[in-house]
CSV table of C-alpha atoms (C1' of nucleotides) in Angstrom, one decimal:
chain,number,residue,atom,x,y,z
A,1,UNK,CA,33.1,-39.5,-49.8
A,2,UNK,CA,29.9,-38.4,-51.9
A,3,UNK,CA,29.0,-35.6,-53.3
A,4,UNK,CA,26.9,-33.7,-50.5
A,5,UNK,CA,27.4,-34.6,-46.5
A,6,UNK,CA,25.4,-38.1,-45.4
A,7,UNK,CA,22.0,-38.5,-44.3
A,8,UNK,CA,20.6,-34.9,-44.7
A,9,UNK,CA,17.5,-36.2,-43.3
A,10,UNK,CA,18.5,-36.7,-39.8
A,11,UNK,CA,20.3,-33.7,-39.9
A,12,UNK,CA,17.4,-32.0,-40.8
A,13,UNK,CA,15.4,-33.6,-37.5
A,14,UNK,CA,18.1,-33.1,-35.9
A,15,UNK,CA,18.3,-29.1,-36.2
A,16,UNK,CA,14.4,-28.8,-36.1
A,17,UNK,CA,14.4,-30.0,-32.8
A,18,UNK,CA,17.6,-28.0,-31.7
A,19,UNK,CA,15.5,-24.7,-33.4
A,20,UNK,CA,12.0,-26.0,-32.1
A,21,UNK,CA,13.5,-26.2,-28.8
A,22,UNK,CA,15.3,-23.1,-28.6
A,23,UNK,CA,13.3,-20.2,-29.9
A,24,UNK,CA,9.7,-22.3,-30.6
A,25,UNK,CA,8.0,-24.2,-33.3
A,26,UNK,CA,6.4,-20.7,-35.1
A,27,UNK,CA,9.3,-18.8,-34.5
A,28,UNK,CA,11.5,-20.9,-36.7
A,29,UNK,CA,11.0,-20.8,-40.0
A,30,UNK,CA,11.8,-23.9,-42.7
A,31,UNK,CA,15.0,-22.0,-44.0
A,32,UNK,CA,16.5,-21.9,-40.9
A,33,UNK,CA,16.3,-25.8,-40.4
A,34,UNK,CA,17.8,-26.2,-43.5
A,35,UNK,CA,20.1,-23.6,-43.0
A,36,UNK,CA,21.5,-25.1,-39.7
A,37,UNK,CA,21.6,-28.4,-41.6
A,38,UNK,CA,23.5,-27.1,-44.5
A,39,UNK,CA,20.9,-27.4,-46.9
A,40,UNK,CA,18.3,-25.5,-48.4
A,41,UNK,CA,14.9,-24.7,-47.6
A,42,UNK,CA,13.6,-26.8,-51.1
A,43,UNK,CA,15.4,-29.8,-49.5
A,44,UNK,CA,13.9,-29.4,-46.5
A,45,UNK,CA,9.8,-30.1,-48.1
A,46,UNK,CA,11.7,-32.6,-50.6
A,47,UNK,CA,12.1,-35.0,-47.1
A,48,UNK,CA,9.0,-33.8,-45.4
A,49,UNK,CA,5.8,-33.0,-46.1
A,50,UNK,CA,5.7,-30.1,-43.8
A,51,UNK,CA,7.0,-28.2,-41.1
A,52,UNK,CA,5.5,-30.4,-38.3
A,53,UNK,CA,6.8,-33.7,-40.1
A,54,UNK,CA,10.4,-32.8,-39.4
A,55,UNK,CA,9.4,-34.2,-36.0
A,56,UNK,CA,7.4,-37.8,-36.5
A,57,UNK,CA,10.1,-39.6,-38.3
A,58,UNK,CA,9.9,-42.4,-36.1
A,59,UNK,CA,6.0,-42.9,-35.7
A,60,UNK,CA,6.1,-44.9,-38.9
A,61,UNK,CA,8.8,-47.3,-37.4
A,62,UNK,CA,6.6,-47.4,-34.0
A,63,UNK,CA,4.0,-48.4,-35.9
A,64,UNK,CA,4.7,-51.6,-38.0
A,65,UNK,CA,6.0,-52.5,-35.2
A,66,UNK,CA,3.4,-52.4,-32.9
A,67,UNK,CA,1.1,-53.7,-35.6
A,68,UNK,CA,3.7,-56.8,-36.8
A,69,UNK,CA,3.0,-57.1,-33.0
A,70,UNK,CA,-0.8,-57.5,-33.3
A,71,UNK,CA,-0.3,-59.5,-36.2
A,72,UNK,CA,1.9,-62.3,-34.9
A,73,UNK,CA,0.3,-62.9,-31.2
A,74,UNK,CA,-0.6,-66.0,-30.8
A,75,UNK,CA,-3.7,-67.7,-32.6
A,76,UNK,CA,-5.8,-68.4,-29.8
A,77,UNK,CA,-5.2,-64.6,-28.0
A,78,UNK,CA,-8.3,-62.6,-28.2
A,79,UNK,CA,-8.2,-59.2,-29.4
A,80,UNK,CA,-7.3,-58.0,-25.9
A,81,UNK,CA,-4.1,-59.8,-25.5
A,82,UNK,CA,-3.0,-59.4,-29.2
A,83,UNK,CA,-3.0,-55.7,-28.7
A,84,UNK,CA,-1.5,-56.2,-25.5
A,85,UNK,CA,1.1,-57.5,-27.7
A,86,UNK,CA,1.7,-54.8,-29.5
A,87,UNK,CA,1.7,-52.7,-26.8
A,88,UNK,CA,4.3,-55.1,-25.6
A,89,UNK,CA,6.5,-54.0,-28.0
A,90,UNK,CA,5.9,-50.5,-28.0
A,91,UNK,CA,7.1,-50.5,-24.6
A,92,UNK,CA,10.4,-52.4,-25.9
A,93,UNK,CA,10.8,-49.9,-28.6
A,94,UNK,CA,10.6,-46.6,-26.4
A,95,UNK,CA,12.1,-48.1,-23.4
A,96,UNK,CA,15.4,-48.4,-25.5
A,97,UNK,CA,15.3,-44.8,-26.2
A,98,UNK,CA,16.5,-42.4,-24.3
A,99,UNK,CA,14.1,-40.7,-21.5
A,100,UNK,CA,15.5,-37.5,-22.1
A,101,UNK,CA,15.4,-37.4,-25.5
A,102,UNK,CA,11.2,-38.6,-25.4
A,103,UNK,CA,10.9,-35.6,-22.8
A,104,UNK,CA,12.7,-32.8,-25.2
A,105,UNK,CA,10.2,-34.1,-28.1
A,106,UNK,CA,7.5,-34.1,-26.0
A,107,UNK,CA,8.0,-30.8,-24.5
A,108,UNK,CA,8.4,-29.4,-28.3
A,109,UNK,CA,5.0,-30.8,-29.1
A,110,UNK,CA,2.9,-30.1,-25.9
A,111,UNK,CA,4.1,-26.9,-26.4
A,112,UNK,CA,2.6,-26.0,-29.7
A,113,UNK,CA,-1.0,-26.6,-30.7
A,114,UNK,CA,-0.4,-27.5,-34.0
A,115,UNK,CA,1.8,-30.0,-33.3
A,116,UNK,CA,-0.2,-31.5,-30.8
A,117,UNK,CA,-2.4,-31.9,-33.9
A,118,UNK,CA,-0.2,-33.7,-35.8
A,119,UNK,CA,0.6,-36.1,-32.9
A,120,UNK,CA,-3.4,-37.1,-32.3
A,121,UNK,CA,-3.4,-37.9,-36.2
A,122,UNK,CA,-0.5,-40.2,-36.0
A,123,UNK,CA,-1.8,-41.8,-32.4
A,124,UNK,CA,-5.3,-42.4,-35.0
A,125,UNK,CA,-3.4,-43.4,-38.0
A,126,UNK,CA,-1.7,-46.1,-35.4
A,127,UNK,CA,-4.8,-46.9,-34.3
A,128,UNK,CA,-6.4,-47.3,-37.5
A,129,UNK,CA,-3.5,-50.0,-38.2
A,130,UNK,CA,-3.9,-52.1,-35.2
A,131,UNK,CA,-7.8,-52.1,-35.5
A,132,UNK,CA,-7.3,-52.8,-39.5
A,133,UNK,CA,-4.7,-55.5,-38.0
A,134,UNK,CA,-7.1,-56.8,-35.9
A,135,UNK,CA,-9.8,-57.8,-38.3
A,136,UNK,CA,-7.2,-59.5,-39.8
A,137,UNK,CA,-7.1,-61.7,-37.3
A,138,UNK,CA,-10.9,-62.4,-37.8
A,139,UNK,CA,-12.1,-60.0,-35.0
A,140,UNK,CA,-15.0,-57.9,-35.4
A,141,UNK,CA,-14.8,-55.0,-37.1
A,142,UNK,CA,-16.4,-52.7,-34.3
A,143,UNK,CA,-14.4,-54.8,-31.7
A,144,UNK,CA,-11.3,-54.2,-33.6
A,145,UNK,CA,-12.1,-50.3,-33.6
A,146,UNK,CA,-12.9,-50.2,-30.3
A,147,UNK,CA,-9.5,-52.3,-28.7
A,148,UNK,CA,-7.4,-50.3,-30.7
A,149,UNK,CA,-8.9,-47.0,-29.5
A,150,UNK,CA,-8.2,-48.4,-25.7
A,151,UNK,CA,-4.7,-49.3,-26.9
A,152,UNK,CA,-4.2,-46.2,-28.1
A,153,UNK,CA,-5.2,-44.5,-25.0
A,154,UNK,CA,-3.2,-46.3,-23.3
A,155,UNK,CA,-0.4,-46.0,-25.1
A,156,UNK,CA,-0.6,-42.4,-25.0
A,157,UNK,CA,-1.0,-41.9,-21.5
A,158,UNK,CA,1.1,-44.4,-20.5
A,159,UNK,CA,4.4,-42.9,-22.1
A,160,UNK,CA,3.3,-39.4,-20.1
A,161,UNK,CA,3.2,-41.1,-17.0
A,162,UNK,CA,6.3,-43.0,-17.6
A,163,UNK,CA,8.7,-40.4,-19.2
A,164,UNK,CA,7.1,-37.8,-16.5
A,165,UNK,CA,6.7,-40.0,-13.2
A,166,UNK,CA,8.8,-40.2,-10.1
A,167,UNK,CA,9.1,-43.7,-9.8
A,168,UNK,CA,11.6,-46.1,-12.2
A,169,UNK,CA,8.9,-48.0,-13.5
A,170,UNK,CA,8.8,-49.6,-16.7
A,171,UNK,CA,7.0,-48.7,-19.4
A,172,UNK,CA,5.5,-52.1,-19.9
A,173,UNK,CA,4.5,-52.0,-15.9
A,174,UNK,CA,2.9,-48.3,-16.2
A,175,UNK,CA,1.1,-49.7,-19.4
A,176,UNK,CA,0.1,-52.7,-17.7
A,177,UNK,CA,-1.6,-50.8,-15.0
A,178,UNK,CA,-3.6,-48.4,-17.1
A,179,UNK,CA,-4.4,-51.4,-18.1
A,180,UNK,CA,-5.9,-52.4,-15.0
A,181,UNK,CA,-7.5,-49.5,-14.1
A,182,UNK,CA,-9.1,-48.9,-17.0
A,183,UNK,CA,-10.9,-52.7,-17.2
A,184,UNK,CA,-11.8,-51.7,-12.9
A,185,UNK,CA,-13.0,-48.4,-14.3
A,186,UNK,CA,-15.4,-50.4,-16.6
A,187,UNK,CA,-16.3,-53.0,-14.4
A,188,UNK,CA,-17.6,-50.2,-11.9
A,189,UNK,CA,-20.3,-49.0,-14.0
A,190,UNK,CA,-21.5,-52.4,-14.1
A,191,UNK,CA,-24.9,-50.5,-12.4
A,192,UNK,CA,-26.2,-47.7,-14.8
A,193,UNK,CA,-24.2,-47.4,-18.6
A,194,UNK,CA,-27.2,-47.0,-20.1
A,195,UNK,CA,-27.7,-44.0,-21.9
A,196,UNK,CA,-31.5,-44.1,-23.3
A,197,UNK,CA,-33.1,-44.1,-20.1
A,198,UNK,CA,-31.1,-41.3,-19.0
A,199,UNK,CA,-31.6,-38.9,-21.9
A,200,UNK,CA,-35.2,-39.7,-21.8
A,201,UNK,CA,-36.2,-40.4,-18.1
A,202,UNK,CA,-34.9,-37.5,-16.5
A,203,UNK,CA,-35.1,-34.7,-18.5
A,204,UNK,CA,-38.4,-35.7,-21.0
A,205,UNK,CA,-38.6,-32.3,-23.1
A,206,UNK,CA,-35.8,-29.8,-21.8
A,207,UNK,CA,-33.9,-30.3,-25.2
A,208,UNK,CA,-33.4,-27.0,-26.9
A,209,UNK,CA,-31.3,-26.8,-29.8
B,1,UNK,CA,-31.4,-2.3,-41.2
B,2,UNK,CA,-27.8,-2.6,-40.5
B,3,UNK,CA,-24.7,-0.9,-42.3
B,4,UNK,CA,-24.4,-4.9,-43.1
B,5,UNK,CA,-25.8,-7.9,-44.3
B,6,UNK,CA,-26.6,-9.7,-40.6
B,7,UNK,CA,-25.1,-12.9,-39.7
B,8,UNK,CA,-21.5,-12.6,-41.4
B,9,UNK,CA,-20.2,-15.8,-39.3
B,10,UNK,CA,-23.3,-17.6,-40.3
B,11,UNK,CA,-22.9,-17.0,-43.8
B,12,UNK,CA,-19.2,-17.9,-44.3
B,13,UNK,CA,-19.8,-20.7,-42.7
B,14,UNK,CA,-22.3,-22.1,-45.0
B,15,UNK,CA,-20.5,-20.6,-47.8
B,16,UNK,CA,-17.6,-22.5,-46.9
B,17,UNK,CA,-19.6,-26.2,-46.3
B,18,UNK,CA,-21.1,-25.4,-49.7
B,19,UNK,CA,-17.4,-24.8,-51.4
B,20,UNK,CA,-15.8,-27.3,-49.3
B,21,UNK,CA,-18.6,-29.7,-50.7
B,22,UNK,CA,-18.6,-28.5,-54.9
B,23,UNK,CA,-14.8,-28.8,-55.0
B,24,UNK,CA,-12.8,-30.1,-52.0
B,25,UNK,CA,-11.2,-28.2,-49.4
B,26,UNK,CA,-7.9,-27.1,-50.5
B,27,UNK,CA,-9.4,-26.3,-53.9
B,28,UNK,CA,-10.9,-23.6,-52.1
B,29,UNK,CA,-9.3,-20.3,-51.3
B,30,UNK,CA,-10.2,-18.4,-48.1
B,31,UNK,CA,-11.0,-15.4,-50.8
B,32,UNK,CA,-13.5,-17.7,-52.6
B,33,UNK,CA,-15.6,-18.3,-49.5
B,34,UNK,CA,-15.6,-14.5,-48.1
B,35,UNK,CA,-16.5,-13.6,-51.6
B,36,UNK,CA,-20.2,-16.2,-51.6
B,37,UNK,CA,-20.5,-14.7,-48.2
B,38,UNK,CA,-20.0,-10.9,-49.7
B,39,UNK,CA,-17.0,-10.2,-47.2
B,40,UNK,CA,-13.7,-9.8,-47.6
B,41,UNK,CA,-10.8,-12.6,-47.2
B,42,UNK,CA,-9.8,-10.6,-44.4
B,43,UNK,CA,-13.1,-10.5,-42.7
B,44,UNK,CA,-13.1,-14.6,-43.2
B,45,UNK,CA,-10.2,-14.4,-41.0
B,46,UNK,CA,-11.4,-11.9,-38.5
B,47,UNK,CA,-14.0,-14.6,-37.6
B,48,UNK,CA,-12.1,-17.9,-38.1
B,49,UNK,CA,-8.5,-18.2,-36.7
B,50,UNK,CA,-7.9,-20.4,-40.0
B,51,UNK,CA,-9.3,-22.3,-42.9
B,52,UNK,CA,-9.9,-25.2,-41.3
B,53,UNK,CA,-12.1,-23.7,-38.2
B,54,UNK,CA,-15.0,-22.6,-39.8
B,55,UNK,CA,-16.3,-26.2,-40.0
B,56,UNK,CA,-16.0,-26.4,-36.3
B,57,UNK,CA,-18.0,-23.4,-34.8
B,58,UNK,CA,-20.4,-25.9,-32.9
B,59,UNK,CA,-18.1,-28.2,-31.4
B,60,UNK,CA,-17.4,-26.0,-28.3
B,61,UNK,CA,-21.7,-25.6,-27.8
B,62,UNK,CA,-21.3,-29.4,-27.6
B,63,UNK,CA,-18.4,-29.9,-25.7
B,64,UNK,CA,-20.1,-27.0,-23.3
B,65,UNK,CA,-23.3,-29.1,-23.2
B,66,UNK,CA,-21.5,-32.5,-22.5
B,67,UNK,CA,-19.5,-31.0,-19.5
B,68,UNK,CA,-22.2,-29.7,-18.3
B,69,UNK,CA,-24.0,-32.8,-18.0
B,70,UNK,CA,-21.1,-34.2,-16.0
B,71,UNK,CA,-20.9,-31.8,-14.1
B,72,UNK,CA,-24.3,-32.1,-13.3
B,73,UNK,CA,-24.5,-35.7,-12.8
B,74,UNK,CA,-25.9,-36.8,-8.9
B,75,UNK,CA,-23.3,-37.0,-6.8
B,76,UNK,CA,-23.7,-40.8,-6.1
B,77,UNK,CA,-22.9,-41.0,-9.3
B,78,UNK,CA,-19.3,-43.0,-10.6
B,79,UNK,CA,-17.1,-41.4,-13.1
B,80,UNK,CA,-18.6,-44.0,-15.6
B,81,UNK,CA,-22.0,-42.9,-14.9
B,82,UNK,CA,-21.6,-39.4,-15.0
B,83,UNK,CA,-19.2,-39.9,-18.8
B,84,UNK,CA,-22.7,-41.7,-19.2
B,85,UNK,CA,-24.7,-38.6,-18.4
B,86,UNK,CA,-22.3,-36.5,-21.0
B,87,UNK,CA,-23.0,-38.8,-23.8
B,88,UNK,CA,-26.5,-38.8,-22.8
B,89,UNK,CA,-26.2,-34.7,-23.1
B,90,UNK,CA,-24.6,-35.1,-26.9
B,91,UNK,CA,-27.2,-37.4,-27.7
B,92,UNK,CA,-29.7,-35.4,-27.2
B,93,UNK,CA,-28.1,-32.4,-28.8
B,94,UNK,CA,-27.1,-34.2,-31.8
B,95,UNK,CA,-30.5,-36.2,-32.1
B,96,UNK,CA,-32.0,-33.1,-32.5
B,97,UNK,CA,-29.9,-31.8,-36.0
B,98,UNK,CA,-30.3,-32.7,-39.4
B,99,UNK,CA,-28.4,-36.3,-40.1
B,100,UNK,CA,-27.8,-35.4,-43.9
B,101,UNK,CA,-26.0,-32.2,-42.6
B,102,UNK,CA,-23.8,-34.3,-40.2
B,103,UNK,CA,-23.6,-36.7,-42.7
B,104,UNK,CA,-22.5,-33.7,-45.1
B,105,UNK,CA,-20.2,-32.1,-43.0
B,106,UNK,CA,-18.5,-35.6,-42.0
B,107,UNK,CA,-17.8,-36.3,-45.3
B,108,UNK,CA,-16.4,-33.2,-46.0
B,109,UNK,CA,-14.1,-33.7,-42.9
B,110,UNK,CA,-12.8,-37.1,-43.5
B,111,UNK,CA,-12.3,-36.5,-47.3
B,112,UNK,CA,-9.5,-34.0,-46.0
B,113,UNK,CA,-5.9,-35.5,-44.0
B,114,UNK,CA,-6.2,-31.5,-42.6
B,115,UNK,CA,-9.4,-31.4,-41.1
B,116,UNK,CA,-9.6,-34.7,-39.8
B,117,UNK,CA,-6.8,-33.2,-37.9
B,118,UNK,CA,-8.5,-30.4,-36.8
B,119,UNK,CA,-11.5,-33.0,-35.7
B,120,UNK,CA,-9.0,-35.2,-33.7
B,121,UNK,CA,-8.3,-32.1,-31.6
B,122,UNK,CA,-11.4,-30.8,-30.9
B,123,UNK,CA,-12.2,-34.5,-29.5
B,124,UNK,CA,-9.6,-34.1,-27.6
B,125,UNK,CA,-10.0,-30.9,-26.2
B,126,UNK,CA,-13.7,-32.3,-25.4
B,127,UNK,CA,-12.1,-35.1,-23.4
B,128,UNK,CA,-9.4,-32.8,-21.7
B,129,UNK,CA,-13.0,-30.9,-20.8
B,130,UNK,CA,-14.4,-34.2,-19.8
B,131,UNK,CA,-11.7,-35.4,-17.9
B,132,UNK,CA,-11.3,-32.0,-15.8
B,133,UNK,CA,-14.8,-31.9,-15.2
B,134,UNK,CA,-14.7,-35.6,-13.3
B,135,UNK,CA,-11.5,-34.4,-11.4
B,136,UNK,CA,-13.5,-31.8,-10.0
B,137,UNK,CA,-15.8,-33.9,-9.1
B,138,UNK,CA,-13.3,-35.6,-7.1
B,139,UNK,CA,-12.3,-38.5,-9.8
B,140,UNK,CA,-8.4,-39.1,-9.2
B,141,UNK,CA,-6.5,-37.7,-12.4
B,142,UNK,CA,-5.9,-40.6,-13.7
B,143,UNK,CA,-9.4,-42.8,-13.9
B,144,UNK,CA,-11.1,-39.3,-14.8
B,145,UNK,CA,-8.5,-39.1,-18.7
B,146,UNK,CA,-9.1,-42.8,-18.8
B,147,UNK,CA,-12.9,-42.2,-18.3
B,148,UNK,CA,-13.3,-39.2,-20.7
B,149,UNK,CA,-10.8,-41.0,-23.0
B,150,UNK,CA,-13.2,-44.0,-23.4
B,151,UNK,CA,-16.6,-41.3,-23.5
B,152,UNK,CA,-14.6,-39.6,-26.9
B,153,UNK,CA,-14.0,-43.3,-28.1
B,154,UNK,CA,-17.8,-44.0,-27.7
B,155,UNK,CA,-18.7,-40.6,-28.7
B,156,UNK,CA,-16.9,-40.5,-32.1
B,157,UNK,CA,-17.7,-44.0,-33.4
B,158,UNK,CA,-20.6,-43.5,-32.2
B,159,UNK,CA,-21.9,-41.1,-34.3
B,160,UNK,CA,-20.6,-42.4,-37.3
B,161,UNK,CA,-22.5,-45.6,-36.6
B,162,UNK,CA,-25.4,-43.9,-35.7
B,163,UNK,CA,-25.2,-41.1,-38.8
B,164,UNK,CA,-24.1,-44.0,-41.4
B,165,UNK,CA,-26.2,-47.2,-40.1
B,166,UNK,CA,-29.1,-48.9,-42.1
B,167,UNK,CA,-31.2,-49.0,-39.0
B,168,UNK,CA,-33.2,-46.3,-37.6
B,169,UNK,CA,-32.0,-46.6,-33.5
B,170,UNK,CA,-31.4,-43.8,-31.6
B,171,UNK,CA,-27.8,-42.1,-31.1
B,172,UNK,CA,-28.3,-43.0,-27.8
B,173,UNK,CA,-28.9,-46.6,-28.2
B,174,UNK,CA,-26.3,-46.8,-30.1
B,175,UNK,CA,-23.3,-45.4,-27.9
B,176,UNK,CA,-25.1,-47.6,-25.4
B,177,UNK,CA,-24.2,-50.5,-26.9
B,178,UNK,CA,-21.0,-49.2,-27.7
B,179,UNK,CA,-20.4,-49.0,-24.0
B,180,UNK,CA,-21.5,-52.3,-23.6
B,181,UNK,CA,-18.7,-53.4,-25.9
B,182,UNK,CA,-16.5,-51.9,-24.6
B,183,UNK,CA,-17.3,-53.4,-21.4
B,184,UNK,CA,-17.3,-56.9,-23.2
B,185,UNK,CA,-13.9,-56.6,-24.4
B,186,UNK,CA,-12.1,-55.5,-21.4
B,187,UNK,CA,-13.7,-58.1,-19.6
B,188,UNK,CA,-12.7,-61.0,-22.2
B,189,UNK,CA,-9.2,-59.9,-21.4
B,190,UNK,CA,-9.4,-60.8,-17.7
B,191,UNK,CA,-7.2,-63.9,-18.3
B,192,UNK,CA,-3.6,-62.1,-20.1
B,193,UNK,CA,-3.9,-58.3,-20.3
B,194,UNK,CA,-0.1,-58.6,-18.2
B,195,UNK,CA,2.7,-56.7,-20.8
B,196,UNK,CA,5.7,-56.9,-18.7
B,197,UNK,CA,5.5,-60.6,-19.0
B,198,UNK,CA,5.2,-61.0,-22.8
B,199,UNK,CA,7.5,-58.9,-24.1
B,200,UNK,CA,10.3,-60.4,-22.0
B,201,UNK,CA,9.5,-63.8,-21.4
B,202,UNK,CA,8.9,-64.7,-25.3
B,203,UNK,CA,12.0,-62.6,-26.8
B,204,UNK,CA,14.5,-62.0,-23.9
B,205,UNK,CA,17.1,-59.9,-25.9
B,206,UNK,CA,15.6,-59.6,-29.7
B,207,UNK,CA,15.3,-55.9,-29.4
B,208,UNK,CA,17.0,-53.9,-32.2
B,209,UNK,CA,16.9,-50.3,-32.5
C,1,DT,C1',-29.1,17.6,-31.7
C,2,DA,C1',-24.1,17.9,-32.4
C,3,DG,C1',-20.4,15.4,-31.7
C,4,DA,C1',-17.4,11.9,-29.6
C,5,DG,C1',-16.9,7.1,-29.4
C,6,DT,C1',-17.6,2.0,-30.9
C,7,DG,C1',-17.2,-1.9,-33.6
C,8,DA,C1',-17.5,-4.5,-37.8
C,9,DT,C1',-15.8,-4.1,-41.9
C,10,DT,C1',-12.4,-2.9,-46.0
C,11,DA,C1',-7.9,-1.9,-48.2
C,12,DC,C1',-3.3,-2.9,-48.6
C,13,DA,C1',1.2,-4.4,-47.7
C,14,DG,C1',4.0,-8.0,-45.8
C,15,DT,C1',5.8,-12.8,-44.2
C,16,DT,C1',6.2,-17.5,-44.9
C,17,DA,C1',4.8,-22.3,-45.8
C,18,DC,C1',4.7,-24.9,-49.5
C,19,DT,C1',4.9,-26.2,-54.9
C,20,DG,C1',6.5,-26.7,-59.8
C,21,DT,C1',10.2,-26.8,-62.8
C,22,DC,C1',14.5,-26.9,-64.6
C,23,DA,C1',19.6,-27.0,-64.0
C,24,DT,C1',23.6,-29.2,-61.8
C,25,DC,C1',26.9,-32.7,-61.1
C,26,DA,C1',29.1,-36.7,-58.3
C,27,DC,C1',28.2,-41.3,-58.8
C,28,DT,C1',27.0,-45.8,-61.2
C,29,DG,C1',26.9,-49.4,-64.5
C,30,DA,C1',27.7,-51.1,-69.2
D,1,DT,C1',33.8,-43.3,-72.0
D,2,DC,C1',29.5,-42.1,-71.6
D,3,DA,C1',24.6,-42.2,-71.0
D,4,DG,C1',21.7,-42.5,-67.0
D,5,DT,C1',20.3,-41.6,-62.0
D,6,DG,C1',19.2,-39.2,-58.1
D,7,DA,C1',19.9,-35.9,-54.5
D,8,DT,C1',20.4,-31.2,-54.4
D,9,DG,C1',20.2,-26.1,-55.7
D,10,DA,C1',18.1,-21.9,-57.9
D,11,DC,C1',14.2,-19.4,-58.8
D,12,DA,C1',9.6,-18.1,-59.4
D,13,DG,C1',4.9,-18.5,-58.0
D,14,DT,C1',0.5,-19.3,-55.0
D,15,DA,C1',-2.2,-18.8,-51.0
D,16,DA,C1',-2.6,-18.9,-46.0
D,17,DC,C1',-2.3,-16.0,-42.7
D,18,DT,C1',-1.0,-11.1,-40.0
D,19,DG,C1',-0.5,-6.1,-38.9
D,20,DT,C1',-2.2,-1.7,-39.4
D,21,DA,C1',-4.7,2.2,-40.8
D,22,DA,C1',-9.0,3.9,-42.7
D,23,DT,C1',-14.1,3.9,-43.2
D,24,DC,C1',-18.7,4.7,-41.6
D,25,DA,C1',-23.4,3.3,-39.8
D,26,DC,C1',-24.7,3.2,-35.3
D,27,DT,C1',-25.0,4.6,-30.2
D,28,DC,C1',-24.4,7.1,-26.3
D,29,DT,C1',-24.0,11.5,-24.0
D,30,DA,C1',-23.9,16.3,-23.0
DNA sequence: TAGAGTGATTACAGTTACTGTCATCACTGA
DNA sequence: TCAGTGATGACAGTAACTGTAATCACTCTA
């Protein structure tokens, strides 16, 4: 056996959600993680960054593979279906995982604003990687930016609905419908997007500040 | 005159663009900016919940002018179109400021992992704004986050196209076209957006983790 | 016009998230 | 056997915040 217990960094996770969960995020402070983990507080920053870290281990793995995703659809998928792809396998990766498990995490972080913070910037950061994945693949770079954002969105809103709904749907399914409704959401404003007219038919000088 | 110098906020906050600008944000100390401004540190404080806020004083006056447009959109009006009338809204607001101070206070803000944080949930909280305003216009829950989710998307790149382009158009135009994009791409994908499909017909059982 | 609020500010002490640095010591490979 | 190596501990320090009490120009009222 080593010298000090094994993987002190999942134990670490493991106890900040335990604490988070029990008595809040701000109520717990770094040296009672550690403490619970049999560790100390120094150890603690030496395997994250900060306090919120301890709970976005996993985005990184979520990630590359949603983006190896994007990156190995087929040639001749647009930039649509390639992140479809990766959504694909998003859906794959969480659906493994257990619901209850997503829900505890996700109860943790809705219920704390500054982790809510951290999850937008690693929902972006993925984001950022499928769009730069995207170009890759020769697609536009304002394209790429824009299919990733809707990826993201629905990715996002698609594991609330899933993790939180009645119904035993499957990710992928939920996903797919977003999907749906989002392109039927677009397609209805087929009449009046445009945003100059607006701006500058109806309301000529009634800008102040 | 006063028992103070007027305008406290005002003056921290400009004191802390100017800092934040000379020598990076986390090389400045919530005492250095109070002191520019003649206050105290704990005065800074008083007026800004934390470091980070003071750059973001305006973004509920836009978020308040954008759902108010929505709001206010005719009541023929889709979800789409009345995102479109929001946009419109922050147009025209945004149209009307100085583009080297956006410019200078976006490249504070994405020089810095912590306040492109703090940016990520203000857009958020914009669309959470968005998105209740349409449900109270009778949008179902769901198209009304997917609506004001794709508003933010046009909103945010928007302006940096608009604040960091060559040409001279409008910021109007350019979320226009944006949406028009947007449209574009979901459209293209009217042949294989379907994820349940993919991820199981092409690797039946390759999931690991 | 005295005198009781009011509210923005200062002063000061405290907590805690995080960092830098050096020491420790089981393990590894030659 | 013995010089690394690497994860950890010990300890001191900085700065972002927070709580609380005091100040004092101003305002309102009797």
């Amino acid at each position: 056996m080593g010298r000090w217990q094994p993987d002190s960094r999942g134990r670490l996770q493991e106890a900040a959600l335990a604490l988070y969960s029990e008595r809040g995020f701000d109520q717990t402070t770094a040296s009672q993680i550690a403490e619970r983990a049999g560790l100390t507080e120094r150890t603690f920053f030496r395997h994250f960054v900060d306090k919120r870290e301890v709970l976005f281990g996993g985005s990184t793995v979520l990630q590359d593979h949603v983006v190896a995703a994007v990156a190995g659809a087929d040639a001749t998928d647009g930039p649509m279906q390639a992140v479809g792809r990766g959504l694909a396998a998003a859906a794959d990766m969480l659906g493994a995982g257990r619901k209850d498990l997503i829900r505890q995490r996700h109860g943790v972080i809705s219920a704390n604003p500054e982790l809510r913070e951290r999850e937008l910037v690693k929902l972006s950061d993925c984001g950022a990687a499928v769009a730069a994945a995207l170009i890759k693949r020769g697609v536009r770079d304002l394209l790429a930016h824009l299919a990733a954002d809707a990826a993201m969105t629905v990715l996002r809103s698609g594991i609330e609905r899933w993790a939180y709904g009645d119904d035993d749907r499957s990710l992928a399914m939920v996903m797919d419908e977003l999907l749906a409704d989002m392109k039927a959401l677009l397609l209805s404003a087929s009449a009046i997007p445009v945003l100059a007219s607006q701006s500058t038919d109806i309301e000529p000088e009634s800008q102040h500040v």
